[in-house]
mmCIF file of C-alpha atoms in Angstrom:
data_model
loop_
_atom_site.group_PDB
_atom_site.id
_atom_site.type_symbol
_atom_site.label_atom_id
_atom_site.label_comp_id
_atom_site.label_asym_id
_atom_site.label_seq_id
_atom_site.Cartn_x
_atom_site.Cartn_y
_atom_site.Cartn_z
ATOM 1 C CA MET A 703 -94.561 43.352 136.431
ATOM 2 C CA SER A 704 -97.899 43.541 134.734
ATOM 3 C CA THR A 705 -99.427 46.989 135.255
ATOM 4 C CA THR A 706 -102.839 45.736 134.275
ATOM 5 C CA ILE A 707 -102.860 43.397 137.270
ATOM 6 C CA MET A 708 -101.521 46.112 139.639
ATOM 7 C CA GLU A 709 -104.038 48.678 138.488
ATOM 8 C CA ASN A 710 -107.011 46.469 138.989
ATOM 9 C CA GLU A 711 -109.320 48.015 141.613
ATOM 10 C CA LEU A 712 -112.302 46.290 143.168
ATOM 11 C CA GLU A 713 -115.568 47.928 142.402
ATOM 12 C CA THR A 714 -117.119 47.106 145.631
ATOM 13 C CA PRO A 715 -114.537 46.276 148.263
ATOM 14 C CA ALA A 716 -115.715 43.461 150.581
ATOM 15 C CA TRP A 717 -112.906 43.451 153.070
ATOM 16 C CA PRO A 718 -113.146 45.147 156.418
ATOM 17 C CA GLU A 719 -111.213 48.428 156.619
ATOM 18 C CA TRP A 720 -108.519 46.838 158.803
ATOM 19 C CA PHE A 721 -107.617 44.462 156.010
ATOM 20 C CA ASP A 722 -104.813 46.444 154.363
ATOM 21 C CA GLN A 723 -104.233 45.351 150.786
ATOM 22 C CA GLY A 724 -102.391 48.507 149.888
ATOM 23 C CA ALA A 725 -99.497 47.560 152.238
ATOM 24 C CA ALA A 726 -99.268 44.128 150.546
ATOM 25 C CA ILE A 727 -99.080 45.671 147.095
ATOM 26 C CA GLN A 728 -96.252 48.082 148.257
ATOM 27 C CA GLU A 729 -94.450 45.032 149.602
ATOM 28 C CA TYR A 730 -94.831 43.247 146.308
ATOM 29 C CA GLU A 731 -93.581 46.179 144.317
ATOM 30 C CA SER A 732 -90.665 46.771 146.654
ATOM 31 C CA THR A 733 -89.406 43.182 146.758
ATOM 32 C CA PRO A 734 -86.918 42.326 143.958
ATOM 33 C CA GLN A 735 -87.695 39.903 141.243
ATOM 34 C CA PRO A 736 -86.256 36.493 141.894
ATOM 35 C CA THR A 737 -82.947 35.517 140.036
ATOM 36 C CA ARG A 738 -81.300 32.086 139.521
ATOM 37 C CA LYS A 739 -78.509 33.386 141.817
ATOM 38 C CA ASP A 740 -81.008 33.185 144.671
ATOM 39 C CA GLU A 741 -80.579 29.634 146.256
ATOM 40 C CA SER A 742 -84.388 29.261 146.574
ATOM 41 C CA TRP A 743 -84.648 29.680 142.727
ATOM 42 C CA ARG A 744 -81.844 27.464 141.728
ATOM 43 C CA PHE A 745 -82.654 25.740 138.420
ATOM 44 C CA ALA A 746 -85.878 27.680 137.928
ATOM 45 C CA ASN A 747 -86.872 29.180 134.687
ATOM 46 C CA ILE A 748 -86.990 32.845 135.817
ATOM 47 C CA ALA A 749 -88.075 34.085 132.304
ATOM 48 C CA ALA A 750 -91.281 32.190 132.662
ATOM 49 C CA LEU A 751 -92.323 34.245 135.660
ATOM 50 C CA SER A 752 -93.135 37.449 133.740
ATOM 51 C CA LEU A 753 -96.608 38.799 134.510
ATOM 52 C CA ASP A 754 -96.774 40.904 131.399
ATOM 53 C CA GLY A 755 -99.988 40.527 129.455
ATOM 54 C CA PHE A 756 -102.034 39.031 132.322
ATOM 55 C CA VAL A 757 -105.360 40.881 133.079
ATOM 56 C CA PRO A 758 -107.923 40.949 135.861
ATOM 57 C CA ALA A 759 -110.344 38.189 135.359
ATOM 58 C CA PRO A 760 -113.698 39.168 134.109
ATOM 59 C CA ALA A 761 -117.105 37.598 135.270
ATOM 60 C CA VAL A 762 -117.383 34.058 133.747
ATOM 61 C CA SER A 763 -119.670 33.538 130.833
ATOM 62 C CA ASN A 764 -121.756 30.587 132.115
ATOM 63 C CA GLU A 765 -121.934 30.106 135.835
ATOM 64 C CA GLY A 766 -124.328 27.220 135.419
ATOM 65 C CA ARG A 767 -121.941 25.259 133.184
ATOM 66 C CA LEU A 768 -119.265 25.528 135.779
ATOM 67 C CA ILE A 769 -121.598 24.398 138.584
ATOM 68 C CA VAL A 770 -122.549 21.344 136.632
ATOM 69 C CA ALA A 771 -118.869 20.559 135.932
ATOM 70 C CA SER A 772 -118.132 20.769 139.615
ATOM 71 C CA ALA A 773 -119.887 17.419 140.496
ATOM 72 C CA GLY A 774 -116.835 16.245 142.312
ATOM 73 C CA MET A 775 -117.070 13.197 144.384
ATOM 74 C CA GLY A 776 -120.900 13.166 144.339
ATOM 75 C CA LYS A 777 -121.177 12.916 148.121
ATOM 76 C CA SER A 778 -119.801 15.686 150.179
ATOM 77 C CA ALA A 779 -120.541 17.451 153.443
ATOM 78 C CA ALA A 780 -120.237 20.953 151.842
ATOM 79 C CA LYS A 781 -119.150 22.641 148.674
ATOM 80 C CA MET A 782 -117.908 25.951 147.434
ATOM 81 C CA ILE A 783 -117.490 26.819 143.756
ATOM 82 C CA PHE A 784 -115.392 29.985 142.812
ATOM 83 C CA ALA A 785 -115.002 31.212 139.244
ATOM 84 C CA ASN A 786 -112.676 34.057 138.226
ATOM 85 C CA ASN A 787 -112.339 35.170 141.923
ATOM 86 C CA ALA A 788 -116.004 35.143 142.699
ATOM 87 C CA LEU A 789 -118.198 32.687 144.588
ATOM 88 C CA ILE A 790 -120.793 31.289 142.367
ATOM 89 C CA HIS A 791 -122.310 28.439 144.388
ATOM 90 C CA GLU A 792 -122.080 27.333 147.993
ATOM 91 C CA ASP A 793 -123.805 24.543 150.106
ATOM 92 C CA ALA A 794 -123.045 23.933 153.755
ATOM 93 C CA SER A 795 -126.355 22.284 154.724
ATOM 94 C CA ARG A 796 -124.768 18.883 155.707
ATOM 95 C CA LEU A 797 -122.059 20.101 158.037
ATOM 96 C CA PRO A 798 -122.289 19.375 161.811
ATOM 97 C CA ASP A 799 -123.418 22.175 164.119
ATOM 98 C CA GLY A 800 -120.695 24.632 164.969
ATOM 99 C CA VAL A 801 -118.628 24.135 161.757
ATOM 100 C CA VAL A 802 -118.013 27.453 159.957
ATOM 101 C CA PHE A 803 -117.758 27.279 156.169
ATOM 102 C CA VAL A 804 -118.042 30.687 154.587
ATOM 103 C CA PRO A 805 -116.269 32.917 151.986
ATOM 104 C CA LEU A 806 -113.116 34.355 153.239
ATOM 105 C CA GLU A 807 -114.252 37.969 153.181
ATOM 106 C CA VAL A 808 -117.278 36.965 155.295
ATOM 107 C CA ALA A 809 -114.992 35.347 157.792
ATOM 108 C CA ALA A 810 -112.834 38.558 158.025
ATOM 109 C CA ARG A 811 -116.004 40.436 158.923
ATOM 110 C CA ASP A 812 -117.938 37.953 161.089
ATOM 111 C CA HIS A 813 -114.993 35.943 162.586
ATOM 112 C CA ALA A 814 -112.274 38.579 162.691
ATOM 113 C CA ALA A 815 -110.478 37.143 165.689
ATOM 114 C CA LEU A 816 -109.896 33.718 164.082
ATOM 115 C CA PHE A 817 -109.132 35.374 160.687
ATOM 116 C CA LYS A 818 -106.496 37.791 162.061
ATOM 117 C CA LYS A 819 -104.818 35.040 164.020
ATOM 118 C CA TYR A 820 -104.537 32.468 161.169
ATOM 119 C CA PHE A 821 -104.741 34.159 157.749
ATOM 120 C CA MET A 822 -101.329 34.079 156.126
ATOM 121 C CA ALA A 823 -99.841 34.056 159.674
ATOM 122 C CA GLN A 824 -96.587 32.339 158.839
ATOM 123 C CA PRO A 825 -93.853 34.050 156.854
ATOM 124 C CA VAL A 826 -93.125 32.693 153.381
ATOM 125 C CA GLU A 827 -89.703 31.140 153.764
ATOM 126 C CA LEU A 828 -89.196 29.225 150.559
ATOM 127 C CA GLY A 829 -88.673 31.909 148.080
ATOM 128 C CA SER A 830 -92.026 33.254 146.924
ATOM 129 C CA HIS A 831 -92.608 35.999 149.483
ATOM 130 C CA LYS A 832 -92.931 38.531 146.612
ATOM 131 C CA TYR A 833 -95.872 36.541 145.241
ATOM 132 C CA ALA A 834 -97.393 35.975 148.561
ATOM 133 C CA ALA A 835 -97.599 39.707 148.916
ATOM 134 C CA LEU A 836 -99.250 40.023 145.487
ATOM 135 C CA HIS A 837 -101.728 37.344 146.584
ATOM 136 C CA LYS A 838 -102.546 39.200 149.685
ATOM 137 C CA GLY A 839 -102.959 42.518 147.704
ATOM 138 C CA ARG A 840 -105.237 41.054 145.090
ATOM 139 C CA VAL A 841 -107.287 38.292 146.791
ATOM 140 C CA THR A 842 -110.949 39.021 146.694
ATOM 141 C CA SER A 843 -112.526 35.790 148.060
ATOM 142 C CA GLY A 844 -111.722 32.205 149.102
ATOM 143 C CA ALA A 845 -112.863 29.508 151.371
ATOM 144 C CA PHE A 846 -112.726 29.694 155.251
ATOM 145 C CA LEU A 847 -113.350 26.406 157.145
ATOM 146 C CA TYR A 848 -113.392 26.265 160.996
ATOM 147 C CA VAL A 849 -114.012 22.856 162.575
ATOM 148 C CA PRO A 850 -114.622 23.244 166.320
ATOM 149 C CA PRO A 851 -113.101 21.023 169.010
ATOM 150 C CA ASP A 852 -114.241 17.398 169.239
ATOM 151 C CA THR A 853 -116.159 17.554 165.872
ATOM 152 C CA GLU A 854 -115.958 15.067 163.077
ATOM 153 C CA VAL A 855 -116.938 15.957 159.478
ATOM 154 C CA ALA A 856 -117.693 12.500 158.146
ATOM 155 C CA LEU A 857 -117.927 13.456 154.365
ATOM 156 C CA PRO A 858 -115.301 15.493 152.480
ATOM 157 C CA VAL A 859 -115.603 19.142 152.092
ATOM 158 C CA GLU A 860 -115.063 20.200 148.349
ATOM 159 C CA ILE A 861 -113.779 23.440 147.051
ATOM 160 C CA PHE A 862 -113.505 24.380 143.265
ATOM 161 C CA HIS A 863 -111.587 27.201 141.814
ATOM 162 C CA TRP A 864 -112.152 27.922 138.091
ATOM 163 C CA VAL A 865 -110.421 30.418 135.735
ATOM 164 C CA GLU A 866 -111.755 31.462 132.422
ATOM 165 C CA GLY A 867 -110.602 33.795 129.629
ATOM 166 C CA ALA A 868 -107.347 34.495 127.923
ATOM 167 C CA CYS A 869 -104.622 35.765 130.300
ATOM 168 C CA SER A 870 -107.119 35.994 133.223
ATOM 169 C CA SER A 871 -105.534 36.280 136.698
ATOM 170 C CA VAL A 872 -106.995 34.495 139.731
ATOM 171 C CA PHE A 873 -105.998 34.418 143.446
ATOM 172 C CA PRO A 874 -107.545 31.464 145.136
ATOM 173 C CA HIS A 875 -107.237 31.016 148.935
ATOM 174 C CA THR A 876 -108.196 28.286 151.321
ATOM 175 C CA LEU A 877 -107.995 28.692 155.168
ATOM 176 C CA ILE A 878 -108.644 25.682 157.325
ATOM 177 C CA ILE A 879 -108.579 25.745 161.045
ATOM 178 C CA CYS A 880 -108.987 22.466 162.892
ATOM 179 C CA GLY A 881 -109.939 22.658 166.497
ATOM 180 C CA GLN A 882 -108.707 20.296 169.229
ATOM 181 C CA ASN A 883 -109.414 16.613 168.477
ATOM 182 C CA SER A 884 -111.477 17.507 165.354
ATOM 183 C CA GLN A 885 -111.447 15.697 162.065
ATOM 184 C CA VAL A 886 -112.113 16.716 158.429
ATOM 185 C CA THR A 887 -111.082 15.924 154.810
ATOM 186 C CA VAL A 888 -110.846 18.744 152.286
ATOM 187 C CA VAL A 889 -110.477 18.357 148.504
ATOM 188 C CA ASP A 890 -109.328 21.528 146.684
ATOM 189 C CA ARG A 891 -109.735 21.607 142.859
ATOM 190 C CA PHE A 892 -108.008 24.153 140.586
ATOM 191 C CA GLN A 893 -109.287 24.082 137.050
ATOM 192 C CA SER A 894 -109.199 25.917 133.745
ATOM 193 C CA ALA A 895 -112.639 26.279 132.101
ATOM 194 C CA ASP A 896 -111.412 26.915 128.530
ATOM 195 C CA GLY A 897 -107.923 25.731 128.218
ATOM 196 C CA LEU A 898 -106.557 29.229 127.708
ATOM 197 C CA LYS A 899 -103.401 30.720 129.191
ATOM 198 C CA ALA A 900 -103.923 32.055 132.760
ATOM 199 C CA PHE A 901 -102.178 33.252 135.904
ATOM 200 C CA ALA A 902 -102.934 31.793 139.270
ATOM 201 C CA CYS A 903 -101.465 32.926 142.567
ATOM 202 C CA GLY A 904 -102.907 30.775 145.345
ATOM 203 C CA VAL A 905 -102.375 30.313 149.048
ATOM 204 C CA ASN A 906 -103.571 27.803 151.480
ATOM 205 C CA ASP A 907 -103.208 27.971 155.276
ATOM 206 C CA LEU A 908 -103.680 24.721 157.319
ATOM 207 C CA HIS A 909 -103.662 24.948 161.244
ATOM 208 C CA LEU A 910 -104.220 21.855 163.404
ATOM 209 C CA ALA A 911 -104.889 22.253 167.183
ATOM 210 C CA PRO A 912 -103.752 19.394 169.472
ATOM 211 C CA GLY A 913 -105.238 16.006 168.512
ATOM 212 C CA ALA A 914 -106.721 17.238 165.196
ATOM 213 C CA ARG A 915 -106.900 15.046 161.999
ATOM 214 C CA LEU A 916 -106.854 16.790 158.547
ATOM 215 C CA THR A 917 -106.624 15.299 155.105
ATOM 216 C CA TYR A 918 -106.025 17.956 152.578
ATOM 217 C CA VAL A 919 -105.890 17.141 148.848
ATOM 218 C CA ALA A 920 -105.127 19.783 146.141
ATOM 219 C CA VAL A 921 -105.731 18.752 142.587
ATOM 220 C CA GLN A 922 -104.151 21.302 140.158
ATOM 221 C CA GLU A 923 -105.501 21.068 136.592
ATOM 222 C CA TRP A 924 -104.769 24.540 135.142
ATOM 223 C CA SER A 925 -104.282 24.898 131.288
ATOM 224 C CA ARG A 926 -100.987 23.591 129.888
ATOM 225 C CA ASP A 927 -99.812 27.053 129.192
ATOM 226 C CA SER A 928 -100.632 28.742 132.547
ATOM 227 C CA LEU A 929 -98.268 30.143 135.120
ATOM 228 C CA ALA A 930 -99.184 29.214 138.725
ATOM 229 C CA PHE A 931 -97.984 29.698 142.258
ATOM 230 C CA HIS A 932 -99.292 27.492 144.985
ATOM 231 C CA LEU A 933 -98.087 28.427 148.521
ATOM 232 C CA ASN A 934 -98.873 26.203 151.434
ATOM 233 C CA SER A 935 -98.311 26.708 155.191
ATOM 234 C CA THR A 936 -99.230 23.929 157.585
ATOM 235 C CA ILE A 937 -98.922 24.157 161.448
ATOM 236 C CA VAL A 938 -99.322 20.877 163.330
ATOM 237 C CA ASP A 939 -99.721 20.886 167.051
ATOM 238 C CA ARG A 940 -99.396 18.221 169.712
ATOM 239 C CA ASP A 941 -100.693 14.639 168.627
ATOM 240 C CA ALA A 942 -102.315 16.092 165.481
ATOM 241 C CA VAL A 943 -101.936 14.461 162.172
ATOM 242 C CA CYS A 944 -101.992 16.239 158.772
ATOM 243 C CA THR A 945 -101.961 14.253 155.565
ATOM 244 C CA SER A 946 -101.419 16.561 152.590
ATOM 245 C CA LEU A 947 -101.420 15.426 148.872
ATOM 246 C CA THR A 948 -100.795 17.552 145.822
ATOM 247 C CA ALA A 949 -101.606 16.326 142.387
ATOM 248 C CA ASN A 950 -100.185 18.525 139.613
ATOM 249 C CA LEU A 951 -102.038 17.214 136.626
ATOM 250 C CA GLY A 952 -101.797 20.505 134.609
ATOM 251 C CA GLY A 953 -100.182 23.852 134.440
ATOM 252 C CA GLY A 954 -97.345 25.041 132.252
ATOM 253 C CA THR A 955 -94.956 26.630 134.694
ATOM 254 C CA VAL A 956 -95.963 25.719 138.333
ATOM 255 C CA ARG A 957 -94.206 26.773 141.478
ATOM 256 C CA GLY A 958 -95.273 24.959 144.646
ATOM 257 C CA GLU A 959 -93.964 25.720 148.092
ATOM 258 C CA SER A 960 -94.909 23.683 151.136
ATOM 259 C CA LEU A 961 -93.911 24.470 154.736
ATOM 260 C CA SER A 962 -94.984 21.999 157.465
ATOM 261 C CA ARG A 963 -94.085 23.065 160.953
ATOM 262 C CA LEU A 964 -94.409 20.669 163.672
ATOM 263 C CA VAL A 965 -94.943 22.657 166.993
ATOM 264 C CA GLY A 966 -96.202 20.026 169.339
ATOM 265 C CA GLU A 967 -94.954 16.827 170.708
ATOM 266 C CA ARG A 968 -95.928 13.645 168.765
ATOM 267 C CA ALA A 969 -97.229 15.794 165.895
ATOM 268 C CA ARG A 970 -97.270 14.062 162.456
ATOM 269 C CA SER A 971 -97.033 15.570 158.986
ATOM 270 C CA GLU A 972 -97.380 13.547 155.744
ATOM 271 C CA MET A 973 -96.500 15.340 152.614
ATOM 272 C CA TYR A 974 -97.194 13.650 149.188
ATOM 273 C CA SER A 975 -97.164 14.723 145.669
ATOM 274 C CA ILE A 976 -97.726 13.074 142.283
ATOM 275 C CA ASN A 977 -96.634 14.903 139.148
ATOM 276 C CA PRO A 978 -97.016 13.546 135.612
ATOM 277 C CA VAL A 979 -95.159 16.033 133.456
ATOM 278 C CA ASP A 980 -94.853 16.100 129.679
ATOM 279 C CA GLY A 981 -94.218 18.481 126.799
ATOM 280 C CA THR A 982 -92.153 21.571 127.910
ATOM 281 C CA ARG A 983 -93.972 21.875 131.285
ATOM 282 C CA GLU A 984 -92.091 22.737 134.438
ATOM 283 C CA ILE A 985 -93.037 21.745 137.980
ATOM 284 C CA ASP A 986 -90.832 23.445 140.654
ATOM 285 C CA GLN A 987 -91.530 22.338 144.276
ATOM 286 C CA ARG A 988 -89.749 23.522 147.318
ATOM 287 C CA THR A 989 -90.480 22.138 150.813
ATOM 288 C CA LEU A 990 -89.500 22.550 154.391
ATOM 289 C CA GLN A 991 -90.211 20.002 157.206
ATOM 290 C CA ASP A 992 -89.456 22.209 160.225
ATOM 291 C CA HIS A 993 -89.438 20.216 163.544
ATOM 292 C CA VAL A 994 -89.736 22.552 166.358
ATOM 293 C CA ALA A 995 -91.149 20.166 169.072
ATOM 294 C CA PRO A 996 -89.564 16.839 170.281
ATOM 295 C CA ASN A 997 -90.758 13.431 169.330
ATOM 296 C CA ALA A 998 -92.568 14.623 166.151
ATOM 297 C CA THR A 999 -92.706 12.840 162.793
ATOM 298 C CA SER A 1000 -92.650 13.915 159.179
ATOM 299 C CA ASP A 1001 -92.856 11.823 156.044
ATOM 300 C CA LEU A 1002 -92.313 13.288 152.531
ATOM 301 C CA LEU A 1003 -92.719 11.318 149.268
ATOM 302 C CA TYR A 1004 -92.876 13.135 145.952
ATOM 303 C CA LEU A 1005 -93.233 11.216 142.674
ATOM 304 C CA ASN A 1006 -92.474 12.589 139.271
ATOM 305 C CA ALA A 1007 -92.923 11.071 135.823
ATOM 306 C CA LEU A 1008 -91.278 13.019 133.138
ATOM 307 C CA ASP A 1009 -91.838 12.814 129.381
ATOM 308 C CA ASP A 1010 -90.718 14.758 126.279
ATOM 309 C CA LYS A 1011 -88.772 17.854 127.390
ATOM 310 C CA ALA A 1012 -90.424 18.136 130.748
ATOM 311 C CA ARG A 1013 -88.531 19.667 133.824
ATOM 312 C CA THR A 1014 -89.040 19.046 137.419
ATOM 313 C CA ILE A 1015 -87.299 20.753 140.354
ATOM 314 C CA PHE A 1016 -87.414 19.520 143.946
ATOM 315 C CA ALA A 1017 -85.545 21.243 146.735
ATOM 316 C CA GLY A 1018 -86.509 19.972 150.194
ATOM 317 C CA LEU A 1019 -85.100 20.567 153.631
ATOM 318 C CA ILE A 1020 -85.679 18.681 156.821
ATOM 319 C CA LYS A 1021 -84.801 21.075 159.741
ATOM 320 C CA VAL A 1022 -84.569 19.907 163.173
ATOM 321 C CA GLN A 1023 -84.630 22.821 165.698
ATOM 322 C CA PRO A 1024 -82.634 22.907 168.865
ATOM 323 C CA GLY A 1025 -84.487 20.754 171.542
ATOM 324 C CA ALA A 1026 -86.485 18.732 169.033
ATOM 325 C CA ASN A 1027 -85.104 15.520 170.402
ATOM 326 C CA GLY A 1028 -86.616 12.210 169.152
ATOM 327 C CA THR A 1029 -87.534 13.696 165.740
ATOM 328 C CA ASP A 1030 -88.238 11.043 163.099
ATOM 329 C CA ALA A 1031 -88.204 12.618 159.592
ATOM 330 C CA TYR A 1032 -88.090 11.077 156.126
ATOM 331 C CA GLN A 1033 -87.862 12.676 152.678
ATOM 332 C CA LYS A 1034 -87.823 10.916 149.300
ATOM 333 C CA VAL A 1035 -88.254 12.064 145.740
ATOM 334 C CA ARG A 1036 -88.488 9.541 142.905
ATOM 335 C CA ASN A 1037 -88.195 10.424 139.264
ATOM 336 C CA LEU A 1038 -89.553 8.062 136.566
ATOM 337 C CA ILE A 1039 -87.855 9.098 133.276
ATOM 338 C CA LEU A 1040 -89.793 8.547 130.134
ATOM 339 C CA SER A 1041 -87.626 10.547 127.520
ATOM 340 C CA ASP A 1042 -83.955 11.109 127.067
ATOM 341 C CA GLU A 1043 -84.694 14.811 126.967
ATOM 342 C CA ALA A 1044 -86.545 15.010 130.322
ATOM 343 C CA ASP A 1045 -84.768 17.083 132.918
ATOM 344 C CA PRO A 1046 -85.260 16.176 136.625
ATOM 345 C CA ASN A 1047 -83.443 18.159 139.288
ATOM 346 C CA SER A 1048 -83.570 16.976 142.903
ATOM 347 C CA MET A 1049 -81.974 18.612 145.984
ATOM 348 C CA PRO A 1050 -82.973 17.066 149.282
ATOM 349 C CA GLY A 1051 -81.260 18.328 152.381
ATOM 350 C CA LEU A 1052 -80.899 18.132 156.191
ATOM 351 C CA GLU A 1053 -80.199 20.671 158.852
ATOM 352 C CA ILE A 1054 -79.985 19.047 162.190
ATOM 353 C CA LEU A 1055 -79.543 21.247 165.250
ATOM 354 C CA SER A 1056 -80.473 18.594 168.039
ATOM 355 C CA ASP A 1057 -79.446 15.257 169.236
ATOM 356 C CA ASP A 1058 -81.159 11.814 169.286
ATOM 357 C CA VAL A 1059 -82.903 12.173 165.919
ATOM 358 C CA ARG A 1060 -83.572 9.888 163.010
ATOM 359 C CA CYS A 1061 -83.614 11.639 159.727
ATOM 360 C CA SER A 1062 -83.035 10.447 156.071
ATOM 361 C CA HIS A 1063 -83.525 11.749 152.684
ATOM 362 C CA GLY A 1064 -82.834 10.695 149.100
ATOM 363 C CA ALA A 1065 -83.650 11.047 145.375
ATOM 364 C CA THR A 1066 -83.714 8.437 142.665
ATOM 365 C CA ASN A 1067 -83.930 8.601 138.852
ATOM 366 C CA GLY A 1068 -84.786 5.629 136.607
ATOM 367 C CA PRO A 1069 -86.496 4.674 133.401
ATOM 368 C CA VAL A 1070 -89.532 2.506 132.963
ATOM 369 C CA SER A 1071 -88.575 -1.177 133.529
ATOM 370 C CA GLU A 1072 -88.043 -2.955 130.173
ATOM 371 C CA ASP A 1073 -89.004 -6.253 131.920
ATOM 372 C CA GLU A 1074 -92.438 -4.701 132.865
ATOM 373 C CA LEU A 1075 -92.899 -3.338 129.405
ATOM 374 C CA PHE A 1076 -92.017 -6.880 127.968
ATOM 375 C CA TYR A 1077 -94.450 -8.492 130.353
ATOM 376 C CA LEU A 1078 -97.424 -6.240 129.226
ATOM 377 C CA GLN A 1079 -96.395 -6.365 125.553
ATOM 378 C CA ALA A 1080 -96.398 -10.090 125.608
ATOM 379 C CA ARG A 1081 -99.967 -9.904 126.636
ATOM 380 C CA GLY A 1082 -100.937 -7.885 123.617
ATOM 381 C CA ILE A 1083 -100.651 -4.369 124.994
ATOM 382 C CA PRO A 1084 -99.008 -1.871 122.755
ATOM 383 C CA ARG A 1085 -95.725 -0.431 124.105
ATOM 384 C CA GLU A 1086 -97.090 3.100 124.595
ATOM 385 C CA ALA A 1087 -100.199 1.894 126.360
ATOM 386 C CA ALA A 1088 -98.072 -0.331 128.496
ATOM 387 C CA SER A 1089 -95.927 2.614 129.517
ATOM 388 C CA ARG A 1090 -98.932 4.545 130.556
ATOM 389 C CA LEU A 1091 -100.094 1.603 132.678
ATOM 390 C CA ILE A 1092 -96.792 1.474 134.415
ATOM 391 C CA VAL A 1093 -96.820 5.163 135.177
ATOM 392 C CA ASN A 1094 -100.365 4.878 136.425
ATOM 393 C CA GLY A 1095 -99.196 2.121 138.780
ATOM 394 C CA PHE A 1096 -96.153 4.168 139.874
ATOM 395 C CA PHE A 1097 -98.440 6.974 141.124
ATOM 396 C CA ASN A 1098 -101.188 4.655 142.411
ATOM 397 C CA ALA A 1099 -98.650 3.148 144.919
ATOM 398 C CA LEU A 1100 -98.592 6.475 146.632
ATOM 399 C CA LEU A 1101 -102.391 7.041 146.382
ATOM 400 C CA GLU A 1102 -102.796 3.835 148.309
ATOM 401 C CA LYS A 1103 -101.570 5.902 151.315
ATOM 402 C CA ILE A 1104 -105.041 7.709 151.301
ATOM 403 C CA SER A 1105 -107.069 5.699 153.921
ATOM 404 C CA ASP A 1106 -110.486 6.904 152.771
ATOM 405 C CA GLU A 1107 -111.475 4.407 150.077
ATOM 406 C CA GLU A 1108 -113.934 6.533 148.189
ATOM 407 C CA LEU A 1109 -111.463 9.482 148.089
ATOM 408 C CA ARG A 1110 -108.598 7.217 146.997
ATOM 409 C CA GLU A 1111 -110.830 5.734 144.137
ATOM 410 C CA TYR A 1112 -111.734 9.255 143.088
ATOM 411 C CA LEU A 1113 -108.186 10.387 142.833
ATOM 412 C CA MET A 1114 -107.134 7.273 141.022
ATOM 413 C CA ASP A 1115 -109.879 7.984 138.490
ATOM 414 C CA LEU A 1116 -108.700 11.516 137.995
ATOM 415 C CA LEU A 1117 -105.163 10.247 137.428
ATOM 416 C CA ALA A 1118 -106.183 7.503 135.019
ATOM 417 C CA ARG A 1119 -108.115 10.012 132.979
ATOM 418 C CA ARG A 1120 -105.176 12.447 132.849
ATOM 419 C CA LEU A 1121 -102.940 9.587 131.660
ATOM 420 C CA ALA A 1122 -105.651 8.262 129.316
ATOM 421 C CA VAL A 1123 -105.534 4.806 130.990
ATOM 422 C CA SER A 1124 -108.632 2.653 130.559
#
């Protein structure tokens, strides 16, 4: 445990008195450190979780530079930019009437009923409850988005979270509440401003009322030496559809947990992830597709491409609760192996407590096709460049599932730049 992080006190507390961060810190301190004997931490590099040396993030050196660097998609309905736990820019001028897009601490004050009902309302069930408590105890700001019933936000909402400074600690949070029959797309970017080692402990809460449509995209580009936790909770009600995509393009040791709970009939959850991993980086992802209501559908597809001595861990569970008849659930992880020293670990699973369901899961490992490499090399493309093109195509096949053409092309461009494909 890093005492420097724990001793950090806010100079001007912005939270209402009822928001008890002290209790969260006590929970963090009293919760044992994970060990590899814990099933939810199987295969994980526990030594990499040490918080020693990390410090409270100072004010950033140049807000203007980060605002310029947050150009994003170019056209958006609204934008927030955070840097080292502080809001440095916001623009909500193009949102429809009734939509609330404010900093998290403002929502706690001005929209307390909504905040209390939805902020970290679900228990963390996939192993990182200790770090969720740390997040609650140290979060200072974040993005709060409420889309009222029967409201469509035509353009994406963009949120940027920056970290700057050696061993800085940040606690990004995004809370999205979609009213009945509403529709919105949110793009969450997590970026290092200077390439230095940092610690990020982020949470996002996604809540969909009946008939709502949410596309949520998280693009993680922390520095290659950073330690990061990204904890997601998604609740999908009757006839609602949530499409969630995580792109882990950076980070050193990254722990991602995603719980999707389908609580209404005909709810649908689509969970996607693309993970190009190289060097000695480790991406550890744990998921739960929790079917509570009957006749709901979930579809999970995670793609990993591993080079050098990279490691990935995937442990996913489809759980069908009693009475959730008619469940249709799918789970697949595919590992593209680019090096003999790469280490993929995949543990898909099922827990079915109901009848009349259709559930399937699987995991595959395989190298780049020599036939595809030969085809590209025969056309004058060097082998290394040909391999990058194949990896790019491997991920683009998943990105094609994003129906919004401009968003899809934006993500494909980010991926191509990460893979240095021209």
